[in-house]
Short mmCIF file of C-alpha atoms and ligand atoms in Angstrom, two decimals:
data_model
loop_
_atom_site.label_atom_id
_atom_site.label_comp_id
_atom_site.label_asym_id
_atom_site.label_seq_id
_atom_site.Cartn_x
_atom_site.Cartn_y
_atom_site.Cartn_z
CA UNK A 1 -78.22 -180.50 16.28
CA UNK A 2 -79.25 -182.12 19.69
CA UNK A 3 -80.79 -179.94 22.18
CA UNK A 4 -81.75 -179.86 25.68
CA UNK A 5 -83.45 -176.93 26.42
CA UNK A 6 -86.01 -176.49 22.94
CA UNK A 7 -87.53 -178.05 20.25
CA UNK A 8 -86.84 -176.86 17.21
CA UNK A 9 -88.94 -177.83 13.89
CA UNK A 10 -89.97 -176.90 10.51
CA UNK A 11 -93.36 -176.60 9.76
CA UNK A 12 -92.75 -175.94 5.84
CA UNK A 13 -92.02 -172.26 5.53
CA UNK A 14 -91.98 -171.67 9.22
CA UNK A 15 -89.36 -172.64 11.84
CA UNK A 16 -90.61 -173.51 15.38
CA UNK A 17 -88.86 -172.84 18.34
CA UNK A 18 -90.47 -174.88 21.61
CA UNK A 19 -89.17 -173.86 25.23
CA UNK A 20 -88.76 -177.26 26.84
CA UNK A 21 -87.85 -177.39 30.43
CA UNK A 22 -91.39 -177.92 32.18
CA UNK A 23 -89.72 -179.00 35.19
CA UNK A 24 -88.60 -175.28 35.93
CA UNK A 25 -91.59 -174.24 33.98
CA UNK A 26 -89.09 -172.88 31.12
CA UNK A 27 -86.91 -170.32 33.51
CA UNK A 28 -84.02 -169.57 31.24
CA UNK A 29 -80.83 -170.70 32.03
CA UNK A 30 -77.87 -170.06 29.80
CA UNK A 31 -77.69 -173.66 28.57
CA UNK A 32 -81.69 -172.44 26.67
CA UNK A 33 -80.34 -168.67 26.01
CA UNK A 34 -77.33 -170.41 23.97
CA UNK A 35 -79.53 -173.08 22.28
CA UNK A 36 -81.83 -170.59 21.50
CA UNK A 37 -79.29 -168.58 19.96
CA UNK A 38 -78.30 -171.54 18.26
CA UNK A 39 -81.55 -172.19 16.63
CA UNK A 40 -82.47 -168.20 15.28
CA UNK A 41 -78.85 -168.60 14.02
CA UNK A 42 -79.67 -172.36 11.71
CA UNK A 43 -82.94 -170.51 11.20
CA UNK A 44 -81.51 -167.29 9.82
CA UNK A 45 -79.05 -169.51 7.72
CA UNK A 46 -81.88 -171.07 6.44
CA UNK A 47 -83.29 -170.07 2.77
CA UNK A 48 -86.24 -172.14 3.23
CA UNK A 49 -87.70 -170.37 6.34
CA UNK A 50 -89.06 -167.21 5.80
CA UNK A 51 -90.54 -166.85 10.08
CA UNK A 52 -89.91 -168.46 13.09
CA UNK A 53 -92.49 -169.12 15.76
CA UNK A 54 -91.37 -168.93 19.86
CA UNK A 55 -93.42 -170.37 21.95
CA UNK A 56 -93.20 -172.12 25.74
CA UNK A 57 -95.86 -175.10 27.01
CA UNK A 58 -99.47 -174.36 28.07
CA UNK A 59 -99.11 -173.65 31.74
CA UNK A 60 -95.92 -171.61 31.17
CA UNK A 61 -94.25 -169.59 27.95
CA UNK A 62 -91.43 -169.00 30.42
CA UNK A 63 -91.04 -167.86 34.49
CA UNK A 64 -87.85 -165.68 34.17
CA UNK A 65 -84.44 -166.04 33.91
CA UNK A 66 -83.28 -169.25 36.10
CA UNK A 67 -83.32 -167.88 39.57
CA UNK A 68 -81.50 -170.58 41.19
CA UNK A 69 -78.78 -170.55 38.23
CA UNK A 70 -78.39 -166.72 39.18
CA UNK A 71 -78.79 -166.58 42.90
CA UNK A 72 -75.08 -166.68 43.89
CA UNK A 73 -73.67 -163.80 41.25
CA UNK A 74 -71.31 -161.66 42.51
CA UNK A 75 -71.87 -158.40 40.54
CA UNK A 76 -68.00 -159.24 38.74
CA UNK A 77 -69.78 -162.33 37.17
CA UNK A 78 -72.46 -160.25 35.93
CA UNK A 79 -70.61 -157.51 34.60
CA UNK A 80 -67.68 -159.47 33.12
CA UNK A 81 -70.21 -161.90 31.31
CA UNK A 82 -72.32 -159.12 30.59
CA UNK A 83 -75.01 -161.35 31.77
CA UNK A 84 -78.64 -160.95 30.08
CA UNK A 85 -77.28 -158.44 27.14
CA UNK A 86 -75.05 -161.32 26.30
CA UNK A 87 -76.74 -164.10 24.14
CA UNK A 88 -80.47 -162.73 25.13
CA UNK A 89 -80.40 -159.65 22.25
CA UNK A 90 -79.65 -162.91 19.67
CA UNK A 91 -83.67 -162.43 19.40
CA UNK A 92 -83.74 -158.68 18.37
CA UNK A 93 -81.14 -159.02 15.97
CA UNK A 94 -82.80 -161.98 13.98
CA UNK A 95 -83.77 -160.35 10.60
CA UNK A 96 -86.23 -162.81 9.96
CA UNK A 97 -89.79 -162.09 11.97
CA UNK A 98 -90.32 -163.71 14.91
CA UNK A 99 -94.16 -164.62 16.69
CA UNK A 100 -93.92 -165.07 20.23
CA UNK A 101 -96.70 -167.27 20.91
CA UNK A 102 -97.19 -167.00 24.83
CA UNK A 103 -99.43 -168.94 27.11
CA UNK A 104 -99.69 -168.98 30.93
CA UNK A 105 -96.35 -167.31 32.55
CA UNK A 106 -94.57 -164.86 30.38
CA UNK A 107 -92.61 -163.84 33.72
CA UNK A 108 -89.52 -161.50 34.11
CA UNK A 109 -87.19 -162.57 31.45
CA UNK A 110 -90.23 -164.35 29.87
CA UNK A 111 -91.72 -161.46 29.56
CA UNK A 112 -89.09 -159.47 28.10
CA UNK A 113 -88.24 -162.49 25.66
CA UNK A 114 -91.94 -162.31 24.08
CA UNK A 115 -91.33 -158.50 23.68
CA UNK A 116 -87.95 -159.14 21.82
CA UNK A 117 -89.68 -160.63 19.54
CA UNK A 118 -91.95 -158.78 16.30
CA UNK A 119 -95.34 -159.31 18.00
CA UNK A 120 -96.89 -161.46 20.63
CA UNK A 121 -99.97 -163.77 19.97
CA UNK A 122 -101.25 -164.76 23.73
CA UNK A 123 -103.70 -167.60 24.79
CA UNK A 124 -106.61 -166.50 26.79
CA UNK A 125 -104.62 -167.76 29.86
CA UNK A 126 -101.40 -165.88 29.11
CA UNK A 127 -100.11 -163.74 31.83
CA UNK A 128 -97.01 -160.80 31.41
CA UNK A 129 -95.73 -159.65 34.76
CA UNK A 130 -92.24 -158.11 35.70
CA UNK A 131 -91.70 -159.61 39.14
CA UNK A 132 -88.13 -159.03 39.60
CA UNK A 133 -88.71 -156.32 42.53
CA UNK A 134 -90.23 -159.20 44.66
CA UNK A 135 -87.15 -161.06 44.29
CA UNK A 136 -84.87 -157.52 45.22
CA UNK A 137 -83.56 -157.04 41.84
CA UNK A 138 -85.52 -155.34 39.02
CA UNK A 139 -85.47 -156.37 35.01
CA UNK A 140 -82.19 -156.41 33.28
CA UNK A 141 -82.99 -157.89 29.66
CA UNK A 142 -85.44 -154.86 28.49
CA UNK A 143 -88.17 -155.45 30.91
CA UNK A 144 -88.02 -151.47 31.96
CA UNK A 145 -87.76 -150.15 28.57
CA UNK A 146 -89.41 -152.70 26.50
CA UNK A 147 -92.67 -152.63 28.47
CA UNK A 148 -92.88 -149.01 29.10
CA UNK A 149 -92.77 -148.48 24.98
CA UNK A 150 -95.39 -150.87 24.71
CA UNK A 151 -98.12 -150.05 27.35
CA UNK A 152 -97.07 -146.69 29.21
CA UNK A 153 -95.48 -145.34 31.64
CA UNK A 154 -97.94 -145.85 34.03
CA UNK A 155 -99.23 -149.50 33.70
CA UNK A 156 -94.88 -150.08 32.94
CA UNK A 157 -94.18 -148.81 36.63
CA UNK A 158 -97.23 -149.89 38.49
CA UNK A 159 -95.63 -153.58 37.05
CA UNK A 160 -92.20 -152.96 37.22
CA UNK A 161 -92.42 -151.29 40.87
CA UNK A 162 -95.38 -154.37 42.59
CA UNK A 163 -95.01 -157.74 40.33
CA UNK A 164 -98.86 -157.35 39.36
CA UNK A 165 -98.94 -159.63 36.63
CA UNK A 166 -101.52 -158.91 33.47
CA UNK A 167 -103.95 -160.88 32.14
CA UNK A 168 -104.08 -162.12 28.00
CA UNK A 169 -107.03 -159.47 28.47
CA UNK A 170 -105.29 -156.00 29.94
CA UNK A 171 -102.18 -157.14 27.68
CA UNK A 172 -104.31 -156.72 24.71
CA UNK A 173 -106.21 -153.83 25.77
CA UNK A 174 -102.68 -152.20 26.63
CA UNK A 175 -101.37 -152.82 23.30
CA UNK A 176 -98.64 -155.48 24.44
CA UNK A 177 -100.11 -158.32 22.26
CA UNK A 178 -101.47 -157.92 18.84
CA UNK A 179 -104.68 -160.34 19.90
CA UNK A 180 -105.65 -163.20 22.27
CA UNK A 181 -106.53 -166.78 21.18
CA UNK A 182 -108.30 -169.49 23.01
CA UNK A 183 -105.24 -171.36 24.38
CA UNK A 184 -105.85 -174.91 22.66
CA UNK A 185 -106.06 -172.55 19.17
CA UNK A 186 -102.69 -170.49 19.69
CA UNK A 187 -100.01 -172.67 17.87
CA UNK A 188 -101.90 -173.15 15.03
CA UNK A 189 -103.00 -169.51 14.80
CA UNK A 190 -99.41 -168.80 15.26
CA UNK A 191 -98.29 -171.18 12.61
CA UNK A 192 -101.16 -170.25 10.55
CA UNK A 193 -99.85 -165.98 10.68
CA UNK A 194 -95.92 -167.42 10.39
CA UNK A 195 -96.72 -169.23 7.05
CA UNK A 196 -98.88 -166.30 5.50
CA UNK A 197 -95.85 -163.55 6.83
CA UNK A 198 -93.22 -166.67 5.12
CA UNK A 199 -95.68 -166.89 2.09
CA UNK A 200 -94.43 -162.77 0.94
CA UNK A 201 -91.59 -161.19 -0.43
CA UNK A 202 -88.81 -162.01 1.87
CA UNK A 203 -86.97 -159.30 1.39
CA UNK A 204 -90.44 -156.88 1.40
CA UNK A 205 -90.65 -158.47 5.12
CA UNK A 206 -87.31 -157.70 5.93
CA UNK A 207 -88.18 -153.91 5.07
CA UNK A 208 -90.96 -153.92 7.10
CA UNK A 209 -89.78 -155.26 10.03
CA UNK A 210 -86.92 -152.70 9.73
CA UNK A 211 -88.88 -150.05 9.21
CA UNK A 212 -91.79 -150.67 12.24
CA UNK A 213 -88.35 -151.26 14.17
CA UNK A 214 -86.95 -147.65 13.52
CA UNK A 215 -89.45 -146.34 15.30
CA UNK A 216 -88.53 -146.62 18.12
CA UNK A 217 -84.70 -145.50 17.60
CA UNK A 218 -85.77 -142.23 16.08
CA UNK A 219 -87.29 -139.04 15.64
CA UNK A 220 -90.75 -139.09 13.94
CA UNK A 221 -89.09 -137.30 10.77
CA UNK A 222 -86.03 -139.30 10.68
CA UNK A 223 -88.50 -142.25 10.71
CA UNK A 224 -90.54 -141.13 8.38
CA UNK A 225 -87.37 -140.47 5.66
CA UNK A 226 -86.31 -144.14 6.49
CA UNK A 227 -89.20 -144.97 5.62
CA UNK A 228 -89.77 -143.60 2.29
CA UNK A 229 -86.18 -145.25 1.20
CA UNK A 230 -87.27 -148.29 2.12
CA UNK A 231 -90.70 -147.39 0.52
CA UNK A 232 -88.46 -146.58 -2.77
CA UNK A 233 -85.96 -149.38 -2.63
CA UNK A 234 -89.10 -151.84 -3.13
CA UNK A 235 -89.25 -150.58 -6.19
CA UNK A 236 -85.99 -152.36 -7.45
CA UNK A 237 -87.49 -155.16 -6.19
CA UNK A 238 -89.50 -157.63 -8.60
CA UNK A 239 -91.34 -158.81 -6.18
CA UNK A 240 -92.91 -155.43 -6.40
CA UNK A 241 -93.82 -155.36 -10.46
CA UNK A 242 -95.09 -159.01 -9.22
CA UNK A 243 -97.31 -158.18 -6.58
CA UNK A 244 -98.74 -154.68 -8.33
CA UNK A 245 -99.31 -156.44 -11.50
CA UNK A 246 -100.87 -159.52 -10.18
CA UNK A 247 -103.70 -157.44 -8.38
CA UNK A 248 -103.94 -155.62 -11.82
CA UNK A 249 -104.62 -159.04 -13.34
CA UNK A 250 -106.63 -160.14 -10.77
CA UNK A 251 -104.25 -163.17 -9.92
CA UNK A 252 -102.81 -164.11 -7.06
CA UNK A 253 -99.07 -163.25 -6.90
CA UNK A 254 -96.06 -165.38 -7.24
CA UNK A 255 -93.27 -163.70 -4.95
CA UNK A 256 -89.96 -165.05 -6.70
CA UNK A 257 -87.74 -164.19 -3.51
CA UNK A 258 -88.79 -166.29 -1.13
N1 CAA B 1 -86.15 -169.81 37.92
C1 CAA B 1 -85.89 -171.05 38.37
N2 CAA B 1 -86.83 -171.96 38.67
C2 CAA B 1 -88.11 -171.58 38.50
C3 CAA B 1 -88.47 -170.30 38.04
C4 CAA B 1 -87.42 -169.39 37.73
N3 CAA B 1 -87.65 -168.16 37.24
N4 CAA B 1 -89.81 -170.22 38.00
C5 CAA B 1 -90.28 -171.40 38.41
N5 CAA B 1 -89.26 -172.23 38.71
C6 CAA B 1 -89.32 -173.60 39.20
C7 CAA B 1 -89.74 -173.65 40.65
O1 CAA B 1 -88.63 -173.42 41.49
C8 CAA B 1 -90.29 -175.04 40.76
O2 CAA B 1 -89.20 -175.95 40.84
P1 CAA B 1 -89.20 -177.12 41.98
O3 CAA B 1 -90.37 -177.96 41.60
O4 CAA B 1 -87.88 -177.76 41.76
O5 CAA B 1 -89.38 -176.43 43.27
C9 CAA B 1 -90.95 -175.26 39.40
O6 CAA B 1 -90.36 -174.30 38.52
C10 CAA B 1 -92.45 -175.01 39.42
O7 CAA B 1 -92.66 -173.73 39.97
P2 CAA B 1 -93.70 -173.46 41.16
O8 CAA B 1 -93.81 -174.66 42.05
O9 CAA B 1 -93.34 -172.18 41.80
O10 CAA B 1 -95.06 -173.33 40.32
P3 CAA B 1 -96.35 -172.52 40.71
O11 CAA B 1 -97.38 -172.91 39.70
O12 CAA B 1 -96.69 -172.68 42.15
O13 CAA B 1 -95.98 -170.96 40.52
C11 CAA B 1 -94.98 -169.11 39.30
C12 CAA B 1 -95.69 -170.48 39.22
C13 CAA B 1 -95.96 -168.05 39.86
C14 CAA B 1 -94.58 -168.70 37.90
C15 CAA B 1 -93.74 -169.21 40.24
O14 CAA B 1 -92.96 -170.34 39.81
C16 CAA B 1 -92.84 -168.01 40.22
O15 CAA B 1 -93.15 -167.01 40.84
N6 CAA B 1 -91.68 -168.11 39.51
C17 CAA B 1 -90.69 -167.07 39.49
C18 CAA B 1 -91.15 -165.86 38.65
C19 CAA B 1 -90.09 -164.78 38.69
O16 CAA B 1 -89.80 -164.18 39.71
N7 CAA B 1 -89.50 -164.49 37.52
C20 CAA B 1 -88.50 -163.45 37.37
C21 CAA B 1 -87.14 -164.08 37.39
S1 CAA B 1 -85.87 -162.85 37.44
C22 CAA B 1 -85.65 -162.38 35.85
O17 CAA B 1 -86.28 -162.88 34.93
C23 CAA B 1 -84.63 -161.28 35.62
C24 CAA B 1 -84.62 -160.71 34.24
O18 CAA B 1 -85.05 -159.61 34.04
C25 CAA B 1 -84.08 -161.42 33.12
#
């Protein structure tokens, strides 16, 4: 399929999903959202892929939504195309994992695109902000909620409420990205964690993506019974006789569902 917006490639196991409008320094307009979409959906379809890899160019994973594209909106548009929810929450509901690997600008919707996704690996010269207020609106695709899980109310709202953007550095010391990479290293290292998460049980992956994902939808108990279904259910799996028996053996195991 020809697109405008992205790249999209296989490297083996692992799809890869490039943001591609440097001119706007990848500000998402709905012509990216739906190829995007597009792409997690030929992904998803795709028995041969077992993760998909996001990332943007080196000066900019993406600045926001497209601010010119949404400048003129009456608040009818917005509510009648349900604009953000619509197309953007594609990400969350890809069952497959998904790396967001971010350098430079993770801006506004950038930012809250990365955090749709499993985990974030950021270059050294990554930067998260939420600088809607400083354009007089504030986030609308998860920014406020998505954030605040992940570092804290306070760091959430000193963001949310100035547009101080955070260095690769704060991010990881926040907990917002799982580690930093020296920029010229992060698709590879990206690539490199895609094809070892692709290289399990796929079904084992799905189960643990769902279960990290519960909690944040419920209580601590509730989570904690989902999890020990899940925990069971692997046992119908023969991936799991696989995996248990080839450290037994001393042998390196041979997932069949992959
Ligand atoms: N939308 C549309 N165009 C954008 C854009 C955006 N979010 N971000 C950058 N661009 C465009 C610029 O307009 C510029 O285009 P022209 O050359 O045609 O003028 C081009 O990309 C390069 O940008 P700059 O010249 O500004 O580059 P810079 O290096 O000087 O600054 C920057 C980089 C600090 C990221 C700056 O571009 C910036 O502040 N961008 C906007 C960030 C922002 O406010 N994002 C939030 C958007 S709202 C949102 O995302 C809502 C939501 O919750 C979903």
């Amino acid at each position: 399929m020809p697109y405008e917006n992205i790249i999209v490639e296989t490297r083996g196991q692992v799809g890869l999903i490039t943001l591609n409008r440097p001119k706007a320094l990848n500000a998402l307009c709905a012509a990216l959202i739906k190829e995007l979409g597009q792409a997690l959906d030929a992904f998803e379809a795709d028995g041969e892929i077992g993760a998909v890899v996001l990332t943007g160019s080196e000066k900019a994973f993406a600045a926001g939504a497209d601010i010119k594209e949404m400048q003129s909106k009456t608040y009818m548009d917005a509510y009648l195309a349900d604009f953000i929810t619509n197309g953007w929450e594609r990400i969350t509901t890809c069952r497959k994992p998904i790396i967001a690997a971010v350098a430079g600008y993770a801006l506004g919707g950038g930012c809250e695109v990365s955090m749709m996704c499993d985990f974030i690996l950021a270059a050294d010269n990554a930067k998260f902000g939420q600088p809607e207020i400083t354009i007089g609106t504030i986030p609308g695709a998860g920014g406020t909620q998505r954030l605040t899980r992940a570092v804290g109310k306070a760091k959430a709202m000193e963001m949310c409420l100035t547009g101080r953007m955070m260095d690769a550095a704060e991010a990881e010391r926040a907990g917002l990205v799982s580690r930093v990479i020296p920029a010229a290293d992060l698709l590879d290292e990206a690539l490199k964690v895609a094809d070892r998460i692709a290289s399990m049980s796929r079904p084992v992956v799905m189960l643990a993506k769902e279960s990290v994902n519960a909690a944040f939808e419920t209580t601590l108990t509730q989570g904690i019974k989902f999890e020990r279904r899940l925990f069971h259910s692997t046992f119908a799996c023969e991936d799991q006789k696989e995996g248990m028996a080839a450290f037994a053996e001393k042998r390196s195991p041979v997932f069949k569902n992959r």
